[in-house]
Short mmCIF file of C-alpha atoms and ligand atoms in Angstrom, two decimals:
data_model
loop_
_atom_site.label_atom_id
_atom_site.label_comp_id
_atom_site.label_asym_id
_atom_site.label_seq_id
_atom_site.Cartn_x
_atom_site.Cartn_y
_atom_site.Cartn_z
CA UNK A 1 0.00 0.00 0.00
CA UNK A 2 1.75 3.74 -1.32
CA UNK A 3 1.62 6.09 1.51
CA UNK A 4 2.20 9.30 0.58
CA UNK A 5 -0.64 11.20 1.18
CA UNK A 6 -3.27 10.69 4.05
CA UNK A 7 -6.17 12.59 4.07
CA UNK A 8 -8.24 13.29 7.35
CA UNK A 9 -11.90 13.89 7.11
CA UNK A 10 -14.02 14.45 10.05
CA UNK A 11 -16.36 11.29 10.32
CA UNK A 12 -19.67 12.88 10.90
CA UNK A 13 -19.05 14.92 7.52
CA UNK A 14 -20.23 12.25 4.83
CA UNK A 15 -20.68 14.68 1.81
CA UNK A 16 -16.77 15.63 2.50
CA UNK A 17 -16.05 11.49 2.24
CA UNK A 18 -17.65 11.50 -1.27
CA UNK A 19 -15.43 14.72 -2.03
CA UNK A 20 -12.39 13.33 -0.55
CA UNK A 21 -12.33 10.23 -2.40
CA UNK A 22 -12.30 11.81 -6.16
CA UNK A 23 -8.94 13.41 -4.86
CA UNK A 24 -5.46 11.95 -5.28
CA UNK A 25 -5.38 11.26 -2.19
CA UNK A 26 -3.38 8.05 -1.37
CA UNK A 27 -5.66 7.21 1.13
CA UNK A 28 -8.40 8.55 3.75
CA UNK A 29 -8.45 8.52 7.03
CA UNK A 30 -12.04 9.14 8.35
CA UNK A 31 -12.12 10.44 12.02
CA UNK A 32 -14.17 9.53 14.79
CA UNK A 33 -11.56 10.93 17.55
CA UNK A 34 -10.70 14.66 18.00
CA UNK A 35 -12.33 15.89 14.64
CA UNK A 36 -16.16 14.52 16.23
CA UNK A 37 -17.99 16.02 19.34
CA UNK A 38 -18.58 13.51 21.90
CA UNK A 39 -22.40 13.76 21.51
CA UNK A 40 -22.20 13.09 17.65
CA UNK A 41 -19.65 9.63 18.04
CA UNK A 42 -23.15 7.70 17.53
CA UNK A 43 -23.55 9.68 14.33
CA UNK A 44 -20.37 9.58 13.10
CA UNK A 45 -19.73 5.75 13.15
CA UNK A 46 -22.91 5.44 10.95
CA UNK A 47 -21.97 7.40 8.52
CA UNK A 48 -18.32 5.69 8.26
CA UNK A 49 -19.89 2.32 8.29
CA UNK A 50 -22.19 3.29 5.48
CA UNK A 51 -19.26 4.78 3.63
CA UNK A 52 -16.93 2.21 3.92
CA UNK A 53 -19.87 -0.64 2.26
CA UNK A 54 -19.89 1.46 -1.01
CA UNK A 55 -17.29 0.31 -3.06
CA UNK A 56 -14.26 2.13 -3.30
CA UNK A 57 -10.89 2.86 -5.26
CA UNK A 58 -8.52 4.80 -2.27
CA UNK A 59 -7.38 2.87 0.95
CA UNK A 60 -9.66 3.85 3.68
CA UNK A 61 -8.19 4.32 7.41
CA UNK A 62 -10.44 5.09 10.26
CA UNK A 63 -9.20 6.59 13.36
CA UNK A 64 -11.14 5.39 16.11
CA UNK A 65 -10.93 7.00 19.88
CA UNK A 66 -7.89 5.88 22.00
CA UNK A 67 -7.99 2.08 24.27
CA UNK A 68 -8.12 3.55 27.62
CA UNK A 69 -11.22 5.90 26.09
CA UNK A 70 -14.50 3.23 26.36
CA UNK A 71 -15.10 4.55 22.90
CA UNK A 72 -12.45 2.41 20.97
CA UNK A 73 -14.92 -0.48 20.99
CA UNK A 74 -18.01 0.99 20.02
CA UNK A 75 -15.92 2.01 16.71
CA UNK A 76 -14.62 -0.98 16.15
CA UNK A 77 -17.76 -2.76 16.31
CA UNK A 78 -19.29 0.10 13.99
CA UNK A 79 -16.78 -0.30 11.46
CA UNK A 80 -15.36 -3.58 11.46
CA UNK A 81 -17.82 -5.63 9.22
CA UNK A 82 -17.27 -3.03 6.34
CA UNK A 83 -13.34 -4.19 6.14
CA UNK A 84 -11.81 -1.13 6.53
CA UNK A 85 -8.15 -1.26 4.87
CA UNK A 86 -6.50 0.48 8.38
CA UNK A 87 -7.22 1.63 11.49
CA UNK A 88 -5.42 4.91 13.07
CA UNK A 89 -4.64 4.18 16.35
CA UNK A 90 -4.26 7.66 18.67
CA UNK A 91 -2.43 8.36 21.84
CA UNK A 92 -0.70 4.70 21.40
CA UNK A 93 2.13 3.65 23.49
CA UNK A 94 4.13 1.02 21.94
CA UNK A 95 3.99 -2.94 21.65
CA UNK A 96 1.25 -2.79 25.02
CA UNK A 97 -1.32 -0.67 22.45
CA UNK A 98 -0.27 -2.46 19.06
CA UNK A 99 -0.20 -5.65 20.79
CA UNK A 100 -4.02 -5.05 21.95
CA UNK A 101 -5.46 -3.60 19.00
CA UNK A 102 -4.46 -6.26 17.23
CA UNK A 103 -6.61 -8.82 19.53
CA UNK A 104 -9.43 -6.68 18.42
CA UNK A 105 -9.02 -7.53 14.94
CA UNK A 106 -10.09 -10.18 12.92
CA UNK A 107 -9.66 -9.71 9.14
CA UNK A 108 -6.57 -8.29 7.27
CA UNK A 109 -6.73 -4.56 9.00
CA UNK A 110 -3.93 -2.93 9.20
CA UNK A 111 -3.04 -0.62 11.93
CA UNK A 112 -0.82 2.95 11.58
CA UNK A 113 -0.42 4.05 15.40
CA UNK A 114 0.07 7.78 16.16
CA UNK A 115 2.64 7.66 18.50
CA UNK A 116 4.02 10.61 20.26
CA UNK A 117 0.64 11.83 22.20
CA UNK A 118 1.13 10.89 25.39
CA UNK A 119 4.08 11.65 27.95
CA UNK A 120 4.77 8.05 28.04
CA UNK A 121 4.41 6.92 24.46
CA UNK A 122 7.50 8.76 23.99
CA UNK A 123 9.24 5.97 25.68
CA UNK A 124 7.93 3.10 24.28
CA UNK A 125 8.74 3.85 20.53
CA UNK A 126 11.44 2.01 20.31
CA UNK A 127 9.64 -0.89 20.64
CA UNK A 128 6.98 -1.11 17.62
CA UNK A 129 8.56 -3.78 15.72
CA UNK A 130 8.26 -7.73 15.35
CA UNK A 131 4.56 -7.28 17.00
CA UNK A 132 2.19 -7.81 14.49
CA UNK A 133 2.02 -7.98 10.34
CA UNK A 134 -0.34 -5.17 10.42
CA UNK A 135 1.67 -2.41 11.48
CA UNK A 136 1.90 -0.08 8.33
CA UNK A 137 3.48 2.87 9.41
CA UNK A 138 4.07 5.43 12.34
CA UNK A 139 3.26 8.51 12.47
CA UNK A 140 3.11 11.59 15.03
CA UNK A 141 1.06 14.75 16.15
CA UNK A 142 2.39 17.96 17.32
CA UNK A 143 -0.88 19.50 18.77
CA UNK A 144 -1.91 16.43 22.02
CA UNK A 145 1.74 16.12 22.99
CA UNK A 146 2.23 19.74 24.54
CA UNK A 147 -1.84 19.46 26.23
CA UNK A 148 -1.03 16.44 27.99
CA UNK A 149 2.41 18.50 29.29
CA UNK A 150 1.04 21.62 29.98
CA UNK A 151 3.34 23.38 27.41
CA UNK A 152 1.62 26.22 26.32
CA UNK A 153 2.79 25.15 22.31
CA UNK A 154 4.70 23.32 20.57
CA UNK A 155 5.89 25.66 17.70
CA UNK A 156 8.19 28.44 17.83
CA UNK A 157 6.98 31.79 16.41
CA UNK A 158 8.22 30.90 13.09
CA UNK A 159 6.20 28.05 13.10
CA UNK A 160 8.84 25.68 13.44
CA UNK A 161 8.98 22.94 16.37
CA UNK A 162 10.36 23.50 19.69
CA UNK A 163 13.37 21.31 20.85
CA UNK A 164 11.14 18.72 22.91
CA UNK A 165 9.16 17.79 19.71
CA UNK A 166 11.80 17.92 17.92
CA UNK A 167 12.95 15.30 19.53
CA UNK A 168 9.05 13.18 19.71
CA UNK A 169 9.68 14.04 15.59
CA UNK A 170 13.25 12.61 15.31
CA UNK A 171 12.27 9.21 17.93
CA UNK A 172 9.27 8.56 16.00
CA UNK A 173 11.12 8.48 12.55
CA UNK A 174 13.84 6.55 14.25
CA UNK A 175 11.53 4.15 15.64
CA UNK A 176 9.12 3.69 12.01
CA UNK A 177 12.50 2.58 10.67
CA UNK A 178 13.47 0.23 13.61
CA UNK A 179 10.22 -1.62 13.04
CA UNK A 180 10.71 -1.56 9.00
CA UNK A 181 8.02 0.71 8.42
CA UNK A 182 7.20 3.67 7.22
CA UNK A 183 7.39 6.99 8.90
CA UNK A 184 4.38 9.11 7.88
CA UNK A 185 5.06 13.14 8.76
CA UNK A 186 2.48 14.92 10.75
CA UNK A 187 -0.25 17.28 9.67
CA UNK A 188 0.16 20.91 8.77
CA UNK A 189 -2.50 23.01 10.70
CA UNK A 190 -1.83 26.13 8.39
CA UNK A 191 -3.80 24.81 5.18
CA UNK A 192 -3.83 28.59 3.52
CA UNK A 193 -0.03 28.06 3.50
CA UNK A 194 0.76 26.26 0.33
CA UNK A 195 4.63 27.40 0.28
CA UNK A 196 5.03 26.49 3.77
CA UNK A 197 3.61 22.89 3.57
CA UNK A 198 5.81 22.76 0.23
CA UNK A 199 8.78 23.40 2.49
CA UNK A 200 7.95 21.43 5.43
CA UNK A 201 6.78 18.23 3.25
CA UNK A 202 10.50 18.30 1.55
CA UNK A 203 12.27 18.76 4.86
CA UNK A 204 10.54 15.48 6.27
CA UNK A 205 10.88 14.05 2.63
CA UNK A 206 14.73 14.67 3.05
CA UNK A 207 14.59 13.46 7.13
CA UNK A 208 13.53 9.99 6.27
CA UNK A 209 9.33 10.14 6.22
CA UNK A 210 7.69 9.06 3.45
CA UNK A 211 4.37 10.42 3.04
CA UNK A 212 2.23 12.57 5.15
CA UNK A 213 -1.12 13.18 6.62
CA UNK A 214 -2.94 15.86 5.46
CA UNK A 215 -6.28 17.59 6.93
CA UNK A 216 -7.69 19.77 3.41
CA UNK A 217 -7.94 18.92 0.05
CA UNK A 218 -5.38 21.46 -1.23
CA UNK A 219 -2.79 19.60 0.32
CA UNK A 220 -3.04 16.23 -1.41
CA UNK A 221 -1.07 17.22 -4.92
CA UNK A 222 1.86 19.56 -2.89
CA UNK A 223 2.00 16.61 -0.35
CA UNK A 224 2.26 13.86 -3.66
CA UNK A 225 4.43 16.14 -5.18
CA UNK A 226 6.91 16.07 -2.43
CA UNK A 227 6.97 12.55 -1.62
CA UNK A 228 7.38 11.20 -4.88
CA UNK A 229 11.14 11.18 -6.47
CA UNK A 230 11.81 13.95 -9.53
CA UNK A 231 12.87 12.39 -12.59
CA UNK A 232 16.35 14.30 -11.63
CA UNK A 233 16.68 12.10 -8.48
CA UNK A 234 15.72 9.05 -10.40
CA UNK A 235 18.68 9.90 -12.92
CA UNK A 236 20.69 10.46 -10.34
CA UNK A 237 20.01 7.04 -8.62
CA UNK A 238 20.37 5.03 -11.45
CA UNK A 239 23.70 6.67 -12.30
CA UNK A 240 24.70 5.17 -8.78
CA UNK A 241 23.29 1.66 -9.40
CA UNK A 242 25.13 1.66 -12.78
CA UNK A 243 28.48 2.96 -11.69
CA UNK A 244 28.37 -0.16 -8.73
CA UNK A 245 27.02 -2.62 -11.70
CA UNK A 246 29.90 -1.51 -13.93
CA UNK A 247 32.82 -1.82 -11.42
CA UNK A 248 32.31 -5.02 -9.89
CA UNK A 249 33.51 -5.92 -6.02
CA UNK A 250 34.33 -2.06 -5.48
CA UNK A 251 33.22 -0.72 -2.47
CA UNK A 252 33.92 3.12 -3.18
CA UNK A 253 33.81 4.44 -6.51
CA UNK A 254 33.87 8.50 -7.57
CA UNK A 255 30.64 10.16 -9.13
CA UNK A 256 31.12 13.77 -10.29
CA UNK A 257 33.91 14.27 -8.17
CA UNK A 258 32.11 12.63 -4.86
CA UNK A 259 32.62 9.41 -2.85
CA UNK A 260 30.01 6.77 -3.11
CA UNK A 261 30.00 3.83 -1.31
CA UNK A 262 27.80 1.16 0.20
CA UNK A 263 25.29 3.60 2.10
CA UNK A 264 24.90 5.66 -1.19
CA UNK A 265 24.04 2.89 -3.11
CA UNK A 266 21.55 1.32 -0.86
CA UNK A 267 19.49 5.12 -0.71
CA UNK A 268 19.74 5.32 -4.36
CA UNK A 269 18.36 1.52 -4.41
CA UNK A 270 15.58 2.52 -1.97
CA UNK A 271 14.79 5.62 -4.38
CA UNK A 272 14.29 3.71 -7.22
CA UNK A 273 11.78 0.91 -5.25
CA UNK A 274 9.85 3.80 -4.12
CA UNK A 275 9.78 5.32 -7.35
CA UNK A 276 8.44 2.32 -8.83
CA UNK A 277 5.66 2.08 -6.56
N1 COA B 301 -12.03 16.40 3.07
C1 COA B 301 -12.84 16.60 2.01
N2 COA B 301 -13.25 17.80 1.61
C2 COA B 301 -12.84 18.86 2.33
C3 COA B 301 -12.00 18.74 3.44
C4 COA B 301 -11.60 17.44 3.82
N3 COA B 301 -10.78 17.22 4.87
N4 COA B 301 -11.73 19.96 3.93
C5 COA B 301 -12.38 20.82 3.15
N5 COA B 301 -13.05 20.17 2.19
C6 COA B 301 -13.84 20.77 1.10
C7 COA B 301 -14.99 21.57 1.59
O1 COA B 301 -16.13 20.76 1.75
C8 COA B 301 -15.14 22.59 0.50
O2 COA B 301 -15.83 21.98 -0.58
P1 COA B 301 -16.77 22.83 -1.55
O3 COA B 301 -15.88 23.84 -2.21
O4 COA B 301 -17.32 21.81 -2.48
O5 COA B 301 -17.80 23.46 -0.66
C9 COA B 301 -13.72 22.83 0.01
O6 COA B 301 -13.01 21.66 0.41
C10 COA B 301 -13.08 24.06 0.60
O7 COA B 301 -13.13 24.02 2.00
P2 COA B 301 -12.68 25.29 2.86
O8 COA B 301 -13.80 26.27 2.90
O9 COA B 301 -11.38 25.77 2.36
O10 COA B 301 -12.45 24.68 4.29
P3 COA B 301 -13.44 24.70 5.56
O11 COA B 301 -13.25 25.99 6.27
O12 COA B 301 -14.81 24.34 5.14
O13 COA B 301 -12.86 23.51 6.44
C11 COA B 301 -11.39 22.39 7.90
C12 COA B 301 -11.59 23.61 7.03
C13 COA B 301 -10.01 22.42 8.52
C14 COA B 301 -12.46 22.36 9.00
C15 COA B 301 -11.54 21.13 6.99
O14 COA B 301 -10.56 21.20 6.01
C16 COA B 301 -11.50 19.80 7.71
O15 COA B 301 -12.50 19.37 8.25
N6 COA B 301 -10.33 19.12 7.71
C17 COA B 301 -10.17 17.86 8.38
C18 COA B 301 -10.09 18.07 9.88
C19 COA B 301 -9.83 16.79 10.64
O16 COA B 301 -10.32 15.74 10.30
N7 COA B 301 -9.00 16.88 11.70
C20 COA B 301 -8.63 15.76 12.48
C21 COA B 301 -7.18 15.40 12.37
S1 COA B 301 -6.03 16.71 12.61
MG1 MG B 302 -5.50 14.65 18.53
#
């Protein structure tokens, strides 16, 4: 399944579902947590359930409330006869959540935790991997971290991150990668700001994510856009894979007056899969 773009859409909004799904959009993820008031859940699940039986050509996600919430359930058993291809799991912490969400499964469902919400997820996310075949992906949010801390933000006034999530940012990649999946980049709140986004996509592009949730339809194509190689960086790649092919059992060789050796090749290898995709 190609991750590169995620698009939320609140899941008591069902006319925005039928928009969201002519988009190019890589997938949806259709919210019954933060995006729904508490006294429209009910509401909400319906009209997820309902959209998930009609048949459909983008991977559909549904972020149900957290475990420890007595809602988590009541979504699952909403949703789960319609065989939705992933479930978002908020506020997880670790193996202990992945481990139990999986119980709660039955068919082939995978599962994409968001895991830096929660003071102590940050300590567990090392520890995502060799749990369960469904794990897809990890990805992070900026915006429950610094509530459950009492920080009064998370973002400097330029809009970037302040050191502590920086670091939630640079533990979650680190930890998608120790699990062998992918790291999916958090949301960017300031949906006007095309240039921005542009900027911020490349820069987690360049980090090691590789895709991104996104929260309003003019996102999708900049976020696409900046997850998917340029035909200069495929050209580029290739002219690594060749230059290896050519000079067999060298471990260094020169390209355009720079070193390349083994860890060069193996990006410009991992370019090219993900090109292919
Ligand atoms: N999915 C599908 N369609 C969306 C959309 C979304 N996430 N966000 C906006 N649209 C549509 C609107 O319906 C509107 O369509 P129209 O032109 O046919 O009327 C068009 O895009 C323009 O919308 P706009 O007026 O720019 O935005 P808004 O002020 O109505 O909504 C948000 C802004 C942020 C409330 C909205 O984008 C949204 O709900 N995003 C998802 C929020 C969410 O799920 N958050 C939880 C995770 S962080
Ligand atoms: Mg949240």
């Amino acid at each position: 399944m190609r991750l590169r773009s995620l698009l939320f859409v609140p899941g008591d909004r069902p006319e925005r579902m039928v928009k969201a799904a002519q988009l190019e959009a890589d997938a949806l993820i259709l919210d019954l947590e933060d995006a729904v008031a508490p006294e429209n859940k009910p509401r909400a699940r319906a009209a997820v359930a309902a959209f998930l039986h009609e048949p459909r050509r983008v991977a559909v996600f549904v972020r149900i409330n957290p475990l420890e919430s007595g809602l988590a359930e009541d979504d699952l058993a909403a949703v789960q006869s319609a065989a939705p291809d992933g479930i978002v799991l908020p506020k997880a912490e670790g193996a202990a959540s992945l481990a139990r969400l999986d119980g709660m499964l039955s068919d082939g469902t995978r599962i994409l935790p968001i895991a830096s919400e929660t003071a102590a997820a940050i300590f567990t996310l090392g520890t995502y991997g060799g749990v369960t075949q469904r794990l897809c992906g990890l990805t992070w949010g900026a915006e429950d971290l610094p509530a459950a801390i009492g920080a009064a933000t998370a973002r400097e006034a330029d809009g970037s991150y302040t050191a502590p999530y920086q670091v939630a940012r640079a533990l979650v990649l680190f930890g998608a990668h120790a699990a062998g999946v992918p790291a999916i980049e958090t949301v960017y709140p300031d949906f006007r700001d095309l240039d921005g986004l542009a900027a911020y996509a490349a820069r987690g592009r360049r980090d090691g994510f590789t895709g991104m949730m996104a929260i309003h339809p003019s996102q999708v194509p900049v976020i696409n856009a900046a997850f998917t190689p340029s035909a200069d960086e495929i050209a580029h790649a290739r002219r690594i894979v060749e230059a290896f092919a050519e000079n067999p059992g060298a471990g260094t060789l020169q390209l355009d007056g720079r070193m390349i050796d083994a860890p060069h090749l193996k990006a410009a290898q991992a370019l090219l899969t993900l090109a292919a995709e």
